[in-house]
PDB file of C-alpha atoms in Angstrom:
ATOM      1  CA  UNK A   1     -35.319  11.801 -12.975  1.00 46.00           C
ATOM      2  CA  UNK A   2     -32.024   9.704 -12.635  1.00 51.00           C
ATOM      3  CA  UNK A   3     -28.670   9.927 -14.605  1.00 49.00           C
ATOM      4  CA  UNK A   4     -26.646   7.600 -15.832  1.00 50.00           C
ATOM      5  CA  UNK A   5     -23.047   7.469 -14.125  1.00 47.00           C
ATOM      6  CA  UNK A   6     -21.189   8.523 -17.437  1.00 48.00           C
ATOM      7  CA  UNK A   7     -23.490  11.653 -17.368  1.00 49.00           C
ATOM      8  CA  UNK A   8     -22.292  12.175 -13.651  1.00 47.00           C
ATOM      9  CA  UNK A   9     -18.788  11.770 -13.878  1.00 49.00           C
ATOM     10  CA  UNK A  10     -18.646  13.197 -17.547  1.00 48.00           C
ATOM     11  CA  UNK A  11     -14.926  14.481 -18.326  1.00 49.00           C
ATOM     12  CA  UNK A  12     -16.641  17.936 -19.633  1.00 50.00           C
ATOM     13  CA  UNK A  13     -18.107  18.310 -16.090  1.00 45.00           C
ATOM     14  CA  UNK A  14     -15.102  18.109 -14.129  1.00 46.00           C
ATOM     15  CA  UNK A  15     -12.682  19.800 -16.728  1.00 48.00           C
ATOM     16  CA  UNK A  16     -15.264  22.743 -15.868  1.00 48.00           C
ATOM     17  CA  UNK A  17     -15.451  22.738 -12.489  1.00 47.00           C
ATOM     18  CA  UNK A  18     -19.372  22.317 -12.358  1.00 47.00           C
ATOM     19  CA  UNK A  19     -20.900  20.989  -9.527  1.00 48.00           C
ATOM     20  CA  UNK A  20     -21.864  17.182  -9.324  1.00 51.00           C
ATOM     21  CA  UNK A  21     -24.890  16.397 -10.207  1.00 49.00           C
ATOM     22  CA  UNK A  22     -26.912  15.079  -7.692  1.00 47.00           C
ATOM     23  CA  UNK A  23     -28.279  11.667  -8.150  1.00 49.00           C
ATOM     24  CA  UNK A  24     -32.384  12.458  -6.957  1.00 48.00           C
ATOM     25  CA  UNK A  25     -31.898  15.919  -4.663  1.00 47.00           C
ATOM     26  CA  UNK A  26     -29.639  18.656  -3.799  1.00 47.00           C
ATOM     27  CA  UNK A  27     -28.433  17.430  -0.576  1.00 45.00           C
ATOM     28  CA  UNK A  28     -24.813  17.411  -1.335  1.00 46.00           C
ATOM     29  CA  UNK A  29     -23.291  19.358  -4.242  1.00 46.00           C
ATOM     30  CA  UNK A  30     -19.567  19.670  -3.980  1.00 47.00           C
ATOM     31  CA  UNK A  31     -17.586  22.335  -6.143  1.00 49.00           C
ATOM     32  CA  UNK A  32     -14.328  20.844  -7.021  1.00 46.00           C
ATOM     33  CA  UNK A  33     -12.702  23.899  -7.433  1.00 50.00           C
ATOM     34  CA  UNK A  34     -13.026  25.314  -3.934  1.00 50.00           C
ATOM     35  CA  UNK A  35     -12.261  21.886  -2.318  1.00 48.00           C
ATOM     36  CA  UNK A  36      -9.039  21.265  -4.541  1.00 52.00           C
ATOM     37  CA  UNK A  37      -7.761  25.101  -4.863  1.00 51.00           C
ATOM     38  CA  UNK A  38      -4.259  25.835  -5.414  1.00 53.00           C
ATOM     39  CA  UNK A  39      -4.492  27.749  -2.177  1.00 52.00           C
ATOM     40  CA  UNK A  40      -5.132  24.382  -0.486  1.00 47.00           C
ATOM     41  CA  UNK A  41      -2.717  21.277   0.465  1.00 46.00           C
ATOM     42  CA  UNK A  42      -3.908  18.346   1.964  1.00 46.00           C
ATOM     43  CA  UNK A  43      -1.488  19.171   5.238  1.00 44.00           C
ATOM     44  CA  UNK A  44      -2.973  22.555   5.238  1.00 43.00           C
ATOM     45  CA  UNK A  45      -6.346  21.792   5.060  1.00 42.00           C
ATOM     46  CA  UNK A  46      -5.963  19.877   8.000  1.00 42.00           C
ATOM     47  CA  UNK A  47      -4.263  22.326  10.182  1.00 42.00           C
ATOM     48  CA  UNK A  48      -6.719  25.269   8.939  1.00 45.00           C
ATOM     49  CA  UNK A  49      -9.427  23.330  10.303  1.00 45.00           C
ATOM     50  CA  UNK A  50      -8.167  24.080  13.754  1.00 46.00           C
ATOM     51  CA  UNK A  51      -7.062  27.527  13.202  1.00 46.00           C
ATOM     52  CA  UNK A  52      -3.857  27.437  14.539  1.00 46.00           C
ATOM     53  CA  UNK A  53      -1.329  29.803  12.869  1.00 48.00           C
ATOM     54  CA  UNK A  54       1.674  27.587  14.450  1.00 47.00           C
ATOM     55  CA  UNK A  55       0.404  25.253  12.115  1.00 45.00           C
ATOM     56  CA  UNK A  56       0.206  26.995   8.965  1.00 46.00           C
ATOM     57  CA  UNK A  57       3.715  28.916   9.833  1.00 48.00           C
ATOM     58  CA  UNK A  58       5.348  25.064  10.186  1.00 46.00           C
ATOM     59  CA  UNK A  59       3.821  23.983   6.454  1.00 46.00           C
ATOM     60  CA  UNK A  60       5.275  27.112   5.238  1.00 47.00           C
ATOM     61  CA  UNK A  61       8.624  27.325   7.473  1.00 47.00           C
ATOM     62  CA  UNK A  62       7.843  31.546   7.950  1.00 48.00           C
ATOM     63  CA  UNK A  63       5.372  33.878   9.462  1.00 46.00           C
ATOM     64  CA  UNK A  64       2.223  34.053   7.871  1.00 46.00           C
ATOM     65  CA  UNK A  65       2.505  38.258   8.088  1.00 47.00           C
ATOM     66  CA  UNK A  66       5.367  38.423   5.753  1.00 48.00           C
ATOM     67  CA  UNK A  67       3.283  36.567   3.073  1.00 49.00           C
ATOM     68  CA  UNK A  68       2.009  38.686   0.942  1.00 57.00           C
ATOM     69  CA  UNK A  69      -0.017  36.193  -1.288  1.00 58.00           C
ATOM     70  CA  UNK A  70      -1.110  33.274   0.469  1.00 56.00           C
ATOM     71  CA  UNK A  71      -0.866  30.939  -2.598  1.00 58.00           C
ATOM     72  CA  UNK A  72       3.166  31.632  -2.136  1.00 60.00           C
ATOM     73  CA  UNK A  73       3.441  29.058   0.583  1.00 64.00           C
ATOM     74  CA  UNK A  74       1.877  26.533  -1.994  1.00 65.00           C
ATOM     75  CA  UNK A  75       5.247  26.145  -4.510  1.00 70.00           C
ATOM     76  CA  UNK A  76       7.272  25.837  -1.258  1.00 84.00           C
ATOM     77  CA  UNK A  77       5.154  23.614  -0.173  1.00 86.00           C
ATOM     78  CA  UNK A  78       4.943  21.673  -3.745  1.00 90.00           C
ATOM     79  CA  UNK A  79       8.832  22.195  -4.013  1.00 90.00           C
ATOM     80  CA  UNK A  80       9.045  19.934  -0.656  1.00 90.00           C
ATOM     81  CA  UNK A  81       6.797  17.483  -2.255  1.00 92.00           C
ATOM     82  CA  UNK A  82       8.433  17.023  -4.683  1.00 92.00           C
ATOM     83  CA  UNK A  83      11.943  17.030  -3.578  1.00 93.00           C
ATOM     84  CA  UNK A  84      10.670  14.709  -0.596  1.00 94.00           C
ATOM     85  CA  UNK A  85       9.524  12.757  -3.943  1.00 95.00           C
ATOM     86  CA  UNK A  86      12.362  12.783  -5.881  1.00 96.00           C
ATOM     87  CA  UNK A  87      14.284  11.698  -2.969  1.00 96.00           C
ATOM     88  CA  UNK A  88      11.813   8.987  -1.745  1.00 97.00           C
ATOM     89  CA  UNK A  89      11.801   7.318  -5.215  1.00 97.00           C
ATOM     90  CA  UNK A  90      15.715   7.416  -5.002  1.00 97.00           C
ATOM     91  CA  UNK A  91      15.934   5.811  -1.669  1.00 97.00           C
ATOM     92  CA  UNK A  92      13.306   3.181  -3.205  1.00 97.00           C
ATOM     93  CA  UNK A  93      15.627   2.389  -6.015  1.00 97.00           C
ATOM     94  CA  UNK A  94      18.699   1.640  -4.034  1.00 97.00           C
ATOM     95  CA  UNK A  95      16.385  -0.382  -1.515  1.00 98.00           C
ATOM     96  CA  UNK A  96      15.782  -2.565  -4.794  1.00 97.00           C
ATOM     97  CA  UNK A  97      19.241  -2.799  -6.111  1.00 97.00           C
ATOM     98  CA  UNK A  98      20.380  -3.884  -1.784  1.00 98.00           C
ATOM     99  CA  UNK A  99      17.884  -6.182  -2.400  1.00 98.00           C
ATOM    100  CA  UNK A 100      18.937  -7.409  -6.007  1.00 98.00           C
ATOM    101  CA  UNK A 101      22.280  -7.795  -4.982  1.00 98.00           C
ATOM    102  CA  UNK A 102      21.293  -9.413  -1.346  1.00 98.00           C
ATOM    103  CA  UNK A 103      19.047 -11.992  -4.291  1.00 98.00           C
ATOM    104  CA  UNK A 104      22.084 -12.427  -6.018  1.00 98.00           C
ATOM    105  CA  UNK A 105      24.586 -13.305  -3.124  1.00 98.00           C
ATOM    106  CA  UNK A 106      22.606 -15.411  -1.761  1.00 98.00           C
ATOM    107  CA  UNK A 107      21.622 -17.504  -4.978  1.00 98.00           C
ATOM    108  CA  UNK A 108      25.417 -17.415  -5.336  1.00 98.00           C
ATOM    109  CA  UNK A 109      25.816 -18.901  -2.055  1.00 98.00           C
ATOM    110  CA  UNK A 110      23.004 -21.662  -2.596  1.00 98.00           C
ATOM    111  CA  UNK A 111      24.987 -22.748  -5.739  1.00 98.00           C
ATOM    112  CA  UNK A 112      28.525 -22.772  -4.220  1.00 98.00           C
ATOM    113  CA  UNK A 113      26.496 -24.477  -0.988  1.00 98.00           C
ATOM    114  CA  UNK A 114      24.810 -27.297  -3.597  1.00 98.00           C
ATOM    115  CA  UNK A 115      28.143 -27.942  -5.361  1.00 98.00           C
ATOM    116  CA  UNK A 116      30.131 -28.430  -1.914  1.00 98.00           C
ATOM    117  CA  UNK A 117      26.757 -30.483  -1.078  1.00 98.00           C
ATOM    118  CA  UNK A 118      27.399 -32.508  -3.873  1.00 98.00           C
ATOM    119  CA  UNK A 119      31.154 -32.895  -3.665  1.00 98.00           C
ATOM    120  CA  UNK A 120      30.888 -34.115   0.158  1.00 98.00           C
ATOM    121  CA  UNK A 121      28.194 -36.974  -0.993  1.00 98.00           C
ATOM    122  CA  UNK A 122      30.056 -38.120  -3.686  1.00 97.00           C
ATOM    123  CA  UNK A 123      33.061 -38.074  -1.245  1.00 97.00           C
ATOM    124  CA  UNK A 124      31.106 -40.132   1.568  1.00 98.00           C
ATOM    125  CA  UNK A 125      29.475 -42.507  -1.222  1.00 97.00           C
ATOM    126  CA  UNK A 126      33.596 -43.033  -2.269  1.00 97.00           C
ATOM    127  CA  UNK A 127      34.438 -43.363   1.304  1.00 97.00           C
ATOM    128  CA  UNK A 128      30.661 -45.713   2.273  1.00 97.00           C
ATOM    129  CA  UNK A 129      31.876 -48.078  -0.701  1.00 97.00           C
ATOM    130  CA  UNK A 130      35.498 -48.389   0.023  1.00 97.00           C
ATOM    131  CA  UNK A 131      34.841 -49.396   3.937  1.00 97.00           C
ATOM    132  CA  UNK A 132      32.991 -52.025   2.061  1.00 97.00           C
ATOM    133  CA  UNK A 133      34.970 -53.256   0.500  1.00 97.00           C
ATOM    134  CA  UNK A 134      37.545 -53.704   3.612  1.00 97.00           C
ATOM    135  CA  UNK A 135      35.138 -55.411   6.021  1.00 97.00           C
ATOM    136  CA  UNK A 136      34.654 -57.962   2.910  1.00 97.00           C
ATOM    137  CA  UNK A 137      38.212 -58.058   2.904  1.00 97.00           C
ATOM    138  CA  UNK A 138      38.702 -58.139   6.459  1.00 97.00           C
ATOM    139  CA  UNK A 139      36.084 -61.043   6.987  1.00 97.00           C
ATOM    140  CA  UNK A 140      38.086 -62.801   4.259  1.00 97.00           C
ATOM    141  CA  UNK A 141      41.224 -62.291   5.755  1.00 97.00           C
ATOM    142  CA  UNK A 142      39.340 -63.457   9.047  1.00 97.00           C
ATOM    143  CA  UNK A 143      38.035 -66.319   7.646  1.00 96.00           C
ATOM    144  CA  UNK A 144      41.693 -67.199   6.544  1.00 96.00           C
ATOM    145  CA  UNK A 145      42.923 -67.066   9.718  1.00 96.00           C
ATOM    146  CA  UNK A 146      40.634 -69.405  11.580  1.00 96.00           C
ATOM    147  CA  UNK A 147      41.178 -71.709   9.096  1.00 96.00           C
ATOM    148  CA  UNK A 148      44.787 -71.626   9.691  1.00 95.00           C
ATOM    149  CA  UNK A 149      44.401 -71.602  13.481  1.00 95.00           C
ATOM    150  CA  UNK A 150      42.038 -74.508  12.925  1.00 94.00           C
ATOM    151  CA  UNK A 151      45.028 -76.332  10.831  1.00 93.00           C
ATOM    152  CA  UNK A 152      47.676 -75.198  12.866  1.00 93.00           C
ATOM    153  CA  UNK A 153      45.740 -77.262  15.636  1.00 92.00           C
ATOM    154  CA  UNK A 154      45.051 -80.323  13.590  1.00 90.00           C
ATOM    155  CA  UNK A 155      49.218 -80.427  13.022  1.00 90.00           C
ATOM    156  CA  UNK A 156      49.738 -80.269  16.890  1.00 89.00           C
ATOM    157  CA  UNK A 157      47.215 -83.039  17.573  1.00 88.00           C
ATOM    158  CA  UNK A 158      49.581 -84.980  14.597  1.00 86.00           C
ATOM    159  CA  UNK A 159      52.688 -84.152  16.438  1.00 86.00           C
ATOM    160  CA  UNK A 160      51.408 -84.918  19.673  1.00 83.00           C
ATOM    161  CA  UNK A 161      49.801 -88.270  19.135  1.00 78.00           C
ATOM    162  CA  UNK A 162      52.712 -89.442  17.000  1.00 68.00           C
TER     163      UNK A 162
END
């Protein structure tokens, strides 16, 4: 009454073109051979459907009259393919080595970028630590001089009052 999927989808059935097995009636049996013929691409399946011989001529790049075997359009058609493949893979492998070397630059530029980085806070830490250290001394040297004003002004009052 019901098979199992491995009986369904069984590598013997497929190799042999049989029909699938339906699962409980016949509503649908598909032969695999007619639906994937080497008469048959997927763009010209499409355009057959219409019925356009514009269509068909474009897929093939001639006149459908000069054929002589229809399944003569499929290597030209398979050549594209293929050549569209060849190329496509191609232009995908230099995408990925822009894109390494894009990687690259800009990790070099992140490490010459940290090392500047790193060279301009060690410079301001140099620079932060020796303004320090002159407003210490300058609030020394500050210091010093009001407390020579300050003497300076105990000598007048000396001089004065003497």
């Amino acid at each position: 009454m019901f098979s199992t999927v491995s009986d369904i989808f069984s590598p013997d059935s497929m190799l042999d073109n049989d029909p699938i097995p339906d699962i409980e009636t016949n509503i649908m049996k598909w032969d695999w051979s007619e639906l994937f013929s080497p008469g048959q691409s997927t763009g010209s399946a499409r355009s057959s459907g219409t019925g356009s011989d514009e269509a068909k001529q474009s897929l093939t790049g001639g006149s459908t009259s000069s054929l002589k075997d229809p399944n003569q359009r499929v290597p030209t058609i398979d050549e594209r393919k293929r050549r569209r493949m060849i190329s496509n893979r191609a232009s995908a492998r230099r995408s990925r080595m822009r894109k390494r070397n894009h990687l690259e630059n800009l990790t070099n530029e992140v490490k010459q970028l940290q090392i500047q980085n790193q060279e301009l806070n060690n410079r301001l830490k140099s620079l932060s630590d020796h303004n320090h250290c002159l407003r210490i001394d300058n609030n020394r040297v500050r210091f010093e001089c009001s407390i020579l004003q300050q003497e300076v002004l105990d000598m007048r009052q000396l001089l004065v009052f003497r």
